[in-house]
């Protein structure tokens, strides 16, 4: 095996330490390709074994894996736990902390659930009595599904997911972008989060590897980067420009990272944005792709809200399409990972946990490594894979179920569109709140211009001002939101995130309750 | 914050390096409670940024996270990939590499699938036309499930899983062991593997932390320990004593680890055994618990095969029950994590991905940390949780579905019991094969006493002798097994693992095919 950069570096470290610190024992990884990080431990330390228990517990919280302990996940953090407490105490809480549409009343697509029922109980498929209960196309689709899954929904599939469903995903991407996609580049996963985490785990080698992440960001990224021991390199979205992504800010982030001895390895972007709700323009995506190419960054395209679009100026366009449109060298060289899910859009099937990553220009050896890691968990769940098949290959014009499917889908998206307006308008009608319009996704992320006295009261309570605000909001109104702190925000600015998911008929009451609270809060701390 | 052992150690390292290697820059973690590992990098190294691409790829296989690259998972390794190739080429392959019962024809329990269908398409519940299709108790259960899951199966649940299902799990454990269990100590997960990995991730701090694992072992453990950067401390099971677990061997393992500066943090055991099929006796479990207490080890009880028992001498007994029977100090002090799944036993619902970990004597702060990490992934899938509810709370005597449930369950287990005998007998009838009886679980793990010439031929082919054997077996017969190498085995001994899952009516043909192959193989290399 020929020497590599990492081994050279390792030898340098060894030689420095051996010559000058002979009493220092060097623990180092001998694996080929190692980055050459090594742990220098004084000989004496070996007389003191690692601390293995505290107060009688091996698994004392202080003795857990450091990254495990330090990872934070705000969406189910302090506010959520407080909300759970209130629920136990009998309070009526509106959970707008998580994009969980069906919990707030979004109806599943009828066709999809018919197929899910039939694959769950295949004896219904040819049951004479079940004839009128299921349309013919649902029965046909269930039969196809049972071909895709030998052994049915109770058997493990391949660890990448069923070949049949992966083909459907690839076909759907091909139709969407106008450029052919391959099932060999698709991994089905238990929700998109799992796919994101495979990629981050593969990319991050140690705490000198950085992942560029928008600020504000979805905390899946901050939590996972921490868990895998890497560095989050935050780039600021520009709130005053509708949460736009500026290339100079991206450049600054890379430059600062390099100056600190860090490697920027990948850039995450979320389009439509979470928590910001912005949609990226075609031109912005072009710039982003050129930037990723120039800086040799893996492009992680979180496009899980691609169906959730609430304006016509910026329709969804995938990073993959823009990259292919750009042509070479970009189309052949930029390493792209695109994520999608059944949890959002018109399905909103969060509980079924179906997602995928589709990769472009990845090294085949890397695909194999991801496959191997996926195989440790044996198989993504089958019902999530069935849901994915139904999402990417829905009823078509002429099918028995098409009219109902079309109507249900359109009405869900139209209702979300109305709610996006209602929510944003409600915030902007408040004194001291400014809120960019929710162009897409499922969230509003208003900025709270809080009075100095409120900031001071929060400080006294030992809490960030937005957490303080959200806690009061929760206790007064039962509305559970997430403070901006959990997503990241410019120093000195305060926000909250709410979903736009409460049902339309409840919206007026909620808006009123919120505005009343806000007015009271502002008056209290004026 | 008061100084901790880790910080003291860190200061020692810093002082050694600062005094004697002033040109060495120390990268170290400042986090409280740190174990004080630090990376010593010569100053020059900072002029050379981390290698960020190779052959034009950021995600070059050589540049991935080292633990990610080095993890191996034999159950879906070389043999499986070869098998997949053969399937593509049109060959008929029998997959006995994974315990995937429904893929090989095990029927799901009818009642369970009726409930799953009803919760998937709740409009069926009160549909007049569906009356005769579902028994009343299935309808009632589906209604309960929809109460457990507000928003239905398409909404995220709590990240620990539904409170209702966790209560049912706790009640089931209480009935099984005769000691009360609490839902607060139960985490529902996407299969037991995810639960095992939460625990390993929490326990392993760095590469001085060791996890004791039986050899042979289920490679989930070796792969995950590698992935989380810990050390596998293998303890040998005694093949000549029916794969028994000997306490002196456990002691040796801890002693050796300590002599190497490692901390043994936890001990995994698998009962009934995978791949070995052995059942642990009550007395053996008593000894094990006392040992874990004495050595301050977290006890990780992989009890996923607790329903798969094929003899009467050693019925399943949980580690938790034995520990409670022992009384104090064990019942109050040993930190125990018990794993279970819907994938095995009479359900065999691998594809639904339902599992749990139930913990005893864990620090409440540690439970909180696990909850937090689970929350990054938002929610275990709901269909897996429904399956778990149905497993731990099946139809009862007097219920409409009870007779059918009872019959289906009994006939599955009885058939597996017959197959355990058939399989073991078939192996023992071969020249040069010895095989302990499959007392439980789903596997036979015969020892192959291979001729010297075969071992030599394998060496020439650059493969371990058992891999060589299994590859020939696959190509000749289409039977896909896993070589012993993937599980670990005593130096110089060779094994293979096969499931006992092929349908009974196919068994004679399979046995004949295997025996013919084996005779030919032995003759070829005699």
PDB file of N, CA, C and O in Angstrom, chain A residues 7-68:
ATOM      1  N   UNK A   7      -0.884   9.147   6.595  1.00  0.00           N
ATOM      2  CA  UNK A   7       0.175   8.371   7.244  1.00  0.00           C
ATOM      3  C   UNK A   7       1.441   9.207   7.414  1.00  0.00           C
ATOM      4  O   UNK A   7       2.165   9.075   8.394  1.00  0.00           O
ATOM      5  N   UNK A   8       1.680  10.071   6.432  1.00  0.00           N
ATOM      6  CA  UNK A   8       2.841  10.947   6.529  1.00  0.00           C
ATOM      7  C   UNK A   8       2.701  11.837   7.760  1.00  0.00           C
ATOM      8  O   UNK A   8       3.628  11.949   8.570  1.00  0.00           O
ATOM      9  N   UNK A   9       1.510  12.380   7.906  1.00  0.00           N
ATOM     10  CA  UNK A   9       1.256  13.255   9.040  1.00  0.00           C
ATOM     11  C   UNK A   9       1.408  12.498  10.349  1.00  0.00           C
ATOM     12  O   UNK A   9       2.017  12.977  11.311  1.00  0.00           O
ATOM     13  N   UNK A  10       0.900  11.269  10.345  1.00  0.00           N
ATOM     14  CA  UNK A  10       1.000  10.446  11.543  1.00  0.00           C
ATOM     15  C   UNK A  10       2.468  10.214  11.908  1.00  0.00           C
ATOM     16  O   UNK A  10       2.852  10.302  13.074  1.00  0.00           O
ATOM     17  N   UNK A  11       3.269   9.947  10.894  1.00  0.00           N
ATOM     18  CA  UNK A  11       4.692   9.724  11.164  1.00  0.00           C
ATOM     19  C   UNK A  11       5.341  10.979  11.726  1.00  0.00           C
ATOM     20  O   UNK A  11       6.187  10.907  12.609  1.00  0.00           O
ATOM     21  N   UNK A  12       4.914  12.128  11.224  1.00  0.00           N
ATOM     22  CA  UNK A  12       5.447  13.388  11.772  1.00  0.00           C
ATOM     23  C   UNK A  12       5.143  13.494  13.257  1.00  0.00           C
ATOM     24  O   UNK A  12       6.020  13.801  14.063  1.00  0.00           O
ATOM     25  N   UNK A  13       3.875  13.216  13.582  1.00  0.00           N
ATOM     26  CA  UNK A  13       3.482  13.321  14.996  1.00  0.00           C
ATOM     27  C   UNK A  13       4.295  12.355  15.839  1.00  0.00           C
ATOM     28  O   UNK A  13       4.819  12.694  16.895  1.00  0.00           O
ATOM     29  N   UNK A  14       4.392  11.131  15.329  1.00  0.00           N
ATOM     30  CA  UNK A  14       5.134  10.113  16.087  1.00  0.00           C
ATOM     31  C   UNK A  14       6.566  10.560  16.323  1.00  0.00           C
ATOM     32  O   UNK A  14       7.101  10.435  17.412  1.00  0.00           O
ATOM     33  N   UNK A  15       7.162  11.095  15.271  1.00  0.00           N
ATOM     34  CA  UNK A  15       8.566  11.415  15.399  1.00  0.00           C
ATOM     35  C   UNK A  15       8.756  12.579  16.369  1.00  0.00           C
ATOM     36  O   UNK A  15       9.637  12.553  17.223  1.00  0.00           O
ATOM     37  N   UNK A  16       7.892  13.578  16.294  1.00  0.00           N
ATOM     38  CA  UNK A  16       8.002  14.691  17.246  1.00  0.00           C
ATOM     39  C   UNK A  16       7.896  14.174  18.671  1.00  0.00           C
ATOM     40  O   UNK A  16       8.715  14.488  19.534  1.00  0.00           O
ATOM     41  N   UNK A  17       6.911  13.338  18.887  1.00  0.00           N
ATOM     42  CA  UNK A  17       6.674  12.883  20.256  1.00  0.00           C
ATOM     43  C   UNK A  17       7.758  11.921  20.732  1.00  0.00           C
ATOM     44  O   UNK A  17       8.198  11.990  21.878  1.00  0.00           O
ATOM     45  N   UNK A  18       8.169  11.038  19.846  1.00  0.00           N
ATOM     46  CA  UNK A  18       9.174  10.054  20.276  1.00  0.00           C
ATOM     47  C   UNK A  18      10.493  10.731  20.641  1.00  0.00           C
ATOM     48  O   UNK A  18      11.151  10.361  21.599  1.00  0.00           O
ATOM     49  N   UNK A  19      10.859  11.725  19.838  1.00  0.00           N
ATOM     50  CA  UNK A  19      12.129  12.388  20.117  1.00  0.00           C
ATOM     51  C   UNK A  19      12.050  13.225  21.380  1.00  0.00           C
ATOM     52  O   UNK A  19      12.986  13.257  22.173  1.00  0.00           O
ATOM     53  N   UNK A  20      10.955  13.923  21.535  1.00  0.00           N
ATOM     54  CA  UNK A  20      10.964  14.940  22.580  1.00  0.00           C
ATOM     55  C   UNK A  20      10.168  14.573  23.820  1.00  0.00           C
ATOM     56  O   UNK A  20      10.318  15.207  24.840  1.00  0.00           O
ATOM     57  N   UNK A  21       9.331  13.629  23.707  1.00  0.00           N
ATOM     58  CA  UNK A  21       8.527  13.232  24.874  1.00  0.00           C
ATOM     59  C   UNK A  21       8.578  11.719  25.020  1.00  0.00           C
ATOM     60  O   UNK A  21       7.555  11.055  24.842  1.00  0.00           O
ATOM     61  N   UNK A  22       9.737  11.172  25.305  1.00  0.00           N
ATOM     62  CA  UNK A  22       9.835   9.712  25.327  1.00  0.00           C
ATOM     63  C   UNK A  22       8.932   9.093  26.393  1.00  0.00           C
ATOM     64  O   UNK A  22       8.533   7.947  26.273  1.00  0.00           O
ATOM     65  N   UNK A  23       8.588   9.857  27.408  1.00  0.00           N
ATOM     66  CA  UNK A  23       7.710   9.288  28.442  1.00  0.00           C
ATOM     67  C   UNK A  23       6.240   9.433  28.080  1.00  0.00           C
ATOM     68  O   UNK A  23       5.370   9.086  28.850  1.00  0.00           O
ATOM     69  N   UNK A  24       5.967   9.971  26.897  1.00  0.00           N
ATOM     70  CA  UNK A  24       4.579  10.101  26.455  1.00  0.00           C
ATOM     71  C   UNK A  24       4.247   8.947  25.523  1.00  0.00           C
ATOM     72  O   UNK A  24       4.941   8.707  24.558  1.00  0.00           O
ATOM     73  N   UNK A  25       3.215   8.244  25.860  1.00  0.00           N
ATOM     74  CA  UNK A  25       2.854   7.107  25.014  1.00  0.00           C
ATOM     75  C   UNK A  25       1.864   7.601  23.971  1.00  0.00           C
ATOM     76  O   UNK A  25       0.977   8.393  24.275  1.00  0.00           O
ATOM     77  N   UNK A  26       2.044   7.161  22.778  1.00  0.00           N
ATOM     78  CA  UNK A  26       1.186   7.645  21.706  1.00  0.00           C
ATOM     79  C   UNK A  26       0.198   6.558  21.309  1.00  0.00           C
ATOM     80  O   UNK A  26       0.575   5.470  20.905  1.00  0.00           O
ATOM     81  N   UNK A  27      -1.057   6.864  21.488  1.00  0.00           N
ATOM     82  CA  UNK A  27      -2.093   5.943  21.006  1.00  0.00           C
ATOM     83  C   UNK A  27      -2.495   6.447  19.642  1.00  0.00           C
ATOM     84  O   UNK A  27      -2.968   7.563  19.509  1.00  0.00           O
ATOM     85  N   UNK A  28      -2.301   5.651  18.629  1.00  0.00           N
ATOM     86  CA  UNK A  28      -2.685   6.179  17.323  1.00  0.00           C
ATOM     87  C   UNK A  28      -3.306   5.087  16.478  1.00  0.00           C
ATOM     88  O   UNK A  28      -3.084   3.904  16.680  1.00  0.00           O
ATOM     89  N   UNK A  29      -4.081   5.550  15.559  1.00  0.00           N
ATOM     90  CA  UNK A  29      -4.760   4.600  14.696  1.00  0.00           C
ATOM     91  C   UNK A  29      -3.822   4.160  13.594  1.00  0.00           C
ATOM     92  O   UNK A  29      -3.152   4.961  12.973  1.00  0.00           O
ATOM     93  N   UNK A  30      -3.783   2.875  13.357  1.00  0.00           N
ATOM     94  CA  UNK A  30      -2.868   2.330  12.364  1.00  0.00           C
ATOM     95  C   UNK A  30      -3.574   2.100  11.044  1.00  0.00           C
ATOM     96  O   UNK A  30      -2.986   1.613  10.097  1.00  0.00           O
ATOM     97  N   UNK A  31      -4.836   2.466  10.997  1.00  0.00           N
ATOM     98  CA  UNK A  31      -5.621   2.155   9.801  1.00  0.00           C
ATOM     99  C   UNK A  31      -5.143   2.945   8.602  1.00  0.00           C
ATOM    100  O   UNK A  31      -4.843   4.131   8.735  1.00  0.00           O
ATOM    101  N   UNK A  32      -5.084   2.304   7.443  1.00  0.00           N
ATOM    102  CA  UNK A  32      -4.655   3.043   6.265  1.00  0.00           C
ATOM    103  C   UNK A  32      -5.607   4.200   5.978  1.00  0.00           C
ATOM    104  O   UNK A  32      -6.817   4.084   6.197  1.00  0.00           O
ATOM    105  N   UNK A  33      -5.045   5.286   5.511  1.00  0.00           N
ATOM    106  CA  UNK A  33      -5.899   6.427   5.191  1.00  0.00           C
ATOM    107  C   UNK A  33      -6.222   7.282   6.388  1.00  0.00           C
ATOM    108  O   UNK A  33      -6.928   8.265   6.285  1.00  0.00           O
ATOM    109  N   UNK A  34      -5.702   6.895   7.548  1.00  0.00           N
ATOM    110  CA  UNK A  34      -5.958   7.687   8.752  1.00  0.00           C
ATOM    111  C   UNK A  34      -5.515   9.120   8.529  1.00  0.00           C
ATOM    112  O   UNK A  34      -4.540   9.384   7.836  1.00  0.00           O
ATOM    113  N   UNK A  35      -6.243  10.034   9.159  1.00  0.00           N
ATOM    114  CA  UNK A  35      -5.876  11.435   9.044  1.00  0.00           C
ATOM    115  C   UNK A  35      -4.673  11.746   9.897  1.00  0.00           C
ATOM    116  O   UNK A  35      -4.128  12.838   9.865  1.00  0.00           O
ATOM    117  N   UNK A  36      -4.249  10.777  10.683  1.00  0.00           N
ATOM    118  CA  UNK A  36      -3.065  10.992  11.474  1.00  0.00           C
ATOM    119  C   UNK A  36      -3.322  11.666  12.792  1.00  0.00           C
ATOM    120  O   UNK A  36      -2.416  12.137  13.436  1.00  0.00           O
ATOM    121  N   UNK A  37      -4.567  11.700  13.208  1.00  0.00           N
ATOM    122  CA  UNK A  37      -4.816  12.183  14.558  1.00  0.00           C
ATOM    123  C   UNK A  37      -4.351  11.121  15.532  1.00  0.00           C
ATOM    124  O   UNK A  37      -4.458   9.935  15.281  1.00  0.00           O
ATOM    125  N   UNK A  38      -3.801  11.567  16.612  1.00  0.00           N
ATOM    126  CA  UNK A  38      -3.264  10.606  17.555  1.00  0.00           C
ATOM    127  C   UNK A  38      -3.489  11.165  18.941  1.00  0.00           C
ATOM    128  O   UNK A  38      -3.578  12.370  19.126  1.00  0.00           O
ATOM    129  N   UNK A  39      -3.605  10.293  19.894  1.00  0.00           N
ATOM    130  CA  UNK A  39      -3.841  10.739  21.249  1.00  0.00           C
ATOM    131  C   UNK A  39      -2.561  10.593  22.046  1.00  0.00           C
ATOM    132  O   UNK A  39      -2.025   9.497  22.152  1.00  0.00           O
ATOM    133  N   UNK A  40      -2.096  11.693  22.568  1.00  0.00           N
ATOM    134  CA  UNK A  40      -0.877  11.645  23.359  1.00  0.00           C
ATOM    135  C   UNK A  40      -1.252  11.612  24.826  1.00  0.00           C
ATOM    136  O   UNK A  40      -1.902  12.521  25.324  1.00  0.00           O
ATOM    137  N   UNK A  41      -0.854  10.582  25.489  1.00  0.00           N
ATOM    138  CA  UNK A  41      -1.249  10.381  26.875  1.00  0.00           C
ATOM    139  C   UNK A  41       0.030  10.158  27.673  1.00  0.00           C
ATOM    140  O   UNK A  41       0.829   9.295  27.323  1.00  0.00           O
ATOM    141  N   UNK A  42       0.226  10.902  28.737  1.00  0.00           N
ATOM    142  CA  UNK A  42       1.433  10.646  29.510  1.00  0.00           C
ATOM    143  C   UNK A  42       1.387   9.257  30.124  1.00  0.00           C
ATOM    144  O   UNK A  42       0.321   8.775  30.502  1.00  0.00           O
ATOM    145  N   UNK A  43       2.577   8.643  30.219  1.00  0.00           N
ATOM    146  CA  UNK A  43       2.673   7.281  30.725  1.00  0.00           C
ATOM    147  C   UNK A  43       1.922   7.132  32.056  1.00  0.00           C
ATOM    148  O   UNK A  43       1.204   6.163  32.267  1.00  0.00           O
ATOM    149  N   UNK A  44       2.071   8.150  32.923  1.00  0.00           N
ATOM    150  CA  UNK A  44       1.438   8.065  34.243  1.00  0.00           C
ATOM    151  C   UNK A  44      -0.065   7.823  34.136  1.00  0.00           C
ATOM    152  O   UNK A  44      -0.662   7.193  35.010  1.00  0.00           O
ATOM    153  N   UNK A  45      -0.649   8.358  33.074  1.00  0.00           N
ATOM    154  CA  UNK A  45      -2.104   8.263  32.955  1.00  0.00           C
ATOM    155  C   UNK A  45      -2.550   6.815  32.926  1.00  0.00           C
ATOM    156  O   UNK A  45      -3.665   6.483  33.301  1.00  0.00           O
ATOM    157  N   UNK A  46      -1.668   5.946  32.479  1.00  0.00           N
ATOM    158  CA  UNK A  46      -2.060   4.546  32.384  1.00  0.00           C
ATOM    159  C   UNK A  46      -2.177   3.890  33.749  1.00  0.00           C
ATOM    160  O   UNK A  46      -2.746   2.835  33.887  1.00  0.00           O
ATOM    161  N   UNK A  47      -1.595   4.534  34.747  1.00  0.00           N
ATOM    162  CA  UNK A  47      -1.769   4.004  36.098  1.00  0.00           C
ATOM    163  C   UNK A  47      -3.158   4.351  36.611  1.00  0.00           C
ATOM    164  O   UNK A  47      -3.652   3.743  37.541  1.00  0.00           O
ATOM    165  N   UNK A  48      -3.754   5.355  36.026  1.00  0.00           N
ATOM    166  CA  UNK A  48      -5.101   5.757  36.447  1.00  0.00           C
ATOM    167  C   UNK A  48      -6.081   5.326  35.346  1.00  0.00           C
ATOM    168  O   UNK A  48      -6.170   5.969  34.310  1.00  0.00           O
ATOM    169  N   UNK A  49      -6.799   4.244  35.550  1.00  0.00           N
ATOM    170  CA  UNK A  49      -7.683   3.779  34.483  1.00  0.00           C
ATOM    171  C   UNK A  49      -8.787   4.811  34.238  1.00  0.00           C
ATOM    172  O   UNK A  49      -9.081   5.616  35.115  1.00  0.00           O
ATOM    173  N   UNK A  50      -9.391   4.799  33.054  1.00  0.00           N
ATOM    174  CA  UNK A  50     -10.472   5.741  32.768  1.00  0.00           C
ATOM    175  C   UNK A  50     -11.549   5.637  33.846  1.00  0.00           C
ATOM    176  O   UNK A  50     -11.839   4.542  34.329  1.00  0.00           O
ATOM    177  N   UNK A  51     -12.147   6.765  34.198  1.00  0.00           N
ATOM    178  CA  UNK A  51     -13.171   6.742  35.233  1.00  0.00           C
ATOM    179  C   UNK A  51     -14.359   5.930  34.736  1.00  0.00           C
ATOM    180  O   UNK A  51     -14.919   6.214  33.683  1.00  0.00           O
ATOM    181  N   UNK A  52     -14.725   4.928  35.498  1.00  0.00           N
ATOM    182  CA  UNK A  52     -15.706   3.977  34.996  1.00  0.00           C
ATOM    183  C   UNK A  52     -17.036   4.019  35.733  1.00  0.00           C
ATOM    184  O   UNK A  52     -17.994   3.406  35.319  1.00  0.00           O
ATOM    185  N   UNK A  53     -17.079   4.697  36.850  1.00  0.00           N
ATOM    186  CA  UNK A  53     -18.377   4.853  37.528  1.00  0.00           C
ATOM    187  C   UNK A  53     -18.331   6.054  38.450  1.00  0.00           C
ATOM    188  O   UNK A  53     -17.255   6.532  38.844  1.00  0.00           O
ATOM    189  N   UNK A  54     -19.493   6.537  38.766  1.00  0.00           N
ATOM    190  CA  UNK A  54     -19.621   7.734  39.586  1.00  0.00           C
ATOM    191  C   UNK A  54     -20.929   7.584  40.351  1.00  0.00           C
ATOM    192  O   UNK A  54     -21.950   7.225  39.760  1.00  0.00           O
ATOM    193  N   UNK A  55     -20.887   7.833  41.631  1.00  0.00           N
ATOM    194  CA  UNK A  55     -22.086   7.667  42.466  1.00  0.00           C
ATOM    195  C   UNK A  55     -22.750   6.317  42.200  1.00  0.00           C
ATOM    196  O   UNK A  55     -23.977   6.216  42.101  1.00  0.00           O
ATOM    197  N   UNK A  56     -21.908   5.295  42.015  1.00  0.00           N
ATOM    198  CA  UNK A  56     -22.423   3.943  41.857  1.00  0.00           C
ATOM    199  C   UNK A  56     -22.952   3.606  40.472  1.00  0.00           C
ATOM    200  O   UNK A  56     -23.433   2.497  40.248  1.00  0.00           O
ATOM    201  N   UNK A  57     -22.863   4.537  39.523  1.00  0.00           N
ATOM    202  CA  UNK A  57     -23.419   4.279  38.196  1.00  0.00           C
ATOM    203  C   UNK A  57     -22.310   4.256  37.139  1.00  0.00           C
ATOM    204  O   UNK A  57     -21.522   5.201  37.037  1.00  0.00           O
ATOM    205  N   UNK A  58     -22.285   3.175  36.344  1.00  0.00           N
ATOM    206  CA  UNK A  58     -21.407   3.151  35.180  1.00  0.00           C
ATOM    207  C   UNK A  58     -21.942   4.167  34.160  1.00  0.00           C
ATOM    208  O   UNK A  58     -21.206   4.957  33.578  1.00  0.00           O
ATOM    209  N   UNK A  59     -23.259   4.114  33.956  1.00  0.00           N
ATOM    210  CA  UNK A  59     -23.897   5.028  33.012  1.00  0.00           C
ATOM    211  C   UNK A  59     -24.350   6.309  33.708  1.00  0.00           C
ATOM    212  O   UNK A  59     -25.480   6.737  33.556  1.00  0.00           O
ATOM    213  N   UNK A  60     -23.456   6.894  34.486  1.00  0.00           N
ATOM    214  CA  UNK A  60     -23.747   8.208  35.055  1.00  0.00           C
ATOM    215  C   UNK A  60     -23.764   9.226  33.909  1.00  0.00           C
ATOM    216  O   UNK A  60     -22.952   9.127  32.992  1.00  0.00           O
ATOM    217  N   UNK A  61     -24.697  10.181  33.963  1.00  0.00           N
ATOM    218  CA  UNK A  61     -24.741  11.161  32.861  1.00  0.00           C
ATOM    219  C   UNK A  61     -23.394  11.818  32.575  1.00  0.00           C
ATOM    220  O   UNK A  61     -23.083  12.115  31.423  1.00  0.00           O
ATOM    221  N   UNK A  62     -22.574  12.020  33.599  1.00  0.00           N
ATOM    222  CA  UNK A  62     -21.265  12.650  33.374  1.00  0.00           C
ATOM    223  C   UNK A  62     -20.289  11.721  32.662  1.00  0.00           C
ATOM    224  O   UNK A  62     -19.239  12.163  32.213  1.00  0.00           O
ATOM    225  N   UNK A  63     -20.609  10.438  32.603  1.00  0.00           N
ATOM    226  CA  UNK A  63     -19.658   9.475  32.046  1.00  0.00           C
ATOM    227  C   UNK A  63     -20.126   8.919  30.712  1.00  0.00           C
ATOM    228  O   UNK A  63     -19.632   7.899  30.252  1.00  0.00           O
ATOM    229  N   UNK A  64     -21.097   9.583  30.104  1.00  0.00           N
ATOM    230  CA  UNK A  64     -21.531   9.138  28.783  1.00  0.00           C
ATOM    231  C   UNK A  64     -20.600   9.723  27.721  1.00  0.00           C
ATOM    232  O   UNK A  64     -19.825  10.638  27.986  1.00  0.00           O
ATOM    233  N   UNK A  65     -20.713   9.198  26.545  1.00  0.00           N
ATOM    234  CA  UNK A  65     -20.011   9.741  25.387  1.00  0.00           C
ATOM    235  C   UNK A  65     -20.253  11.255  25.321  1.00  0.00           C
ATOM    236  O   UNK A  65     -21.376  11.724  25.456  1.00  0.00           O
ATOM    237  N   UNK A  66     -19.166  11.994  25.134  1.00  0.00           N
ATOM    238  CA  UNK A  66     -19.230  13.448  25.216  1.00  0.00           C
ATOM    239  C   UNK A  66     -20.119  14.049  24.120  1.00  0.00           C
ATOM    240  O   UNK A  66     -20.893  14.983  24.373  1.00  0.00           O
ATOM    241  N   UNK A  67     -19.981  13.538  22.911  1.00  0.00           N
ATOM    242  CA  UNK A  67     -20.799  14.076  21.816  1.00  0.00           C
ATOM    243  C   UNK A  67     -22.270  13.749  22.013  1.00  0.00           C
ATOM    244  O   UNK A  67     -23.148  14.521  21.656  1.00  0.00           O
ATOM    245  N   UNK A  68     -22.517  12.583  22.584  1.00  0.00           N
ATOM    246  CA  UNK A  68     -23.877  12.157  22.904  1.00  0.00           C
ATOM    247  C   UNK A  68     -24.487  13.138  23.911  1.00  0.00           C
ATOM    248  O   UNK A  68     -25.603  13.606  23.746  1.00  0.00           O
TER     249      UNK A  68
END
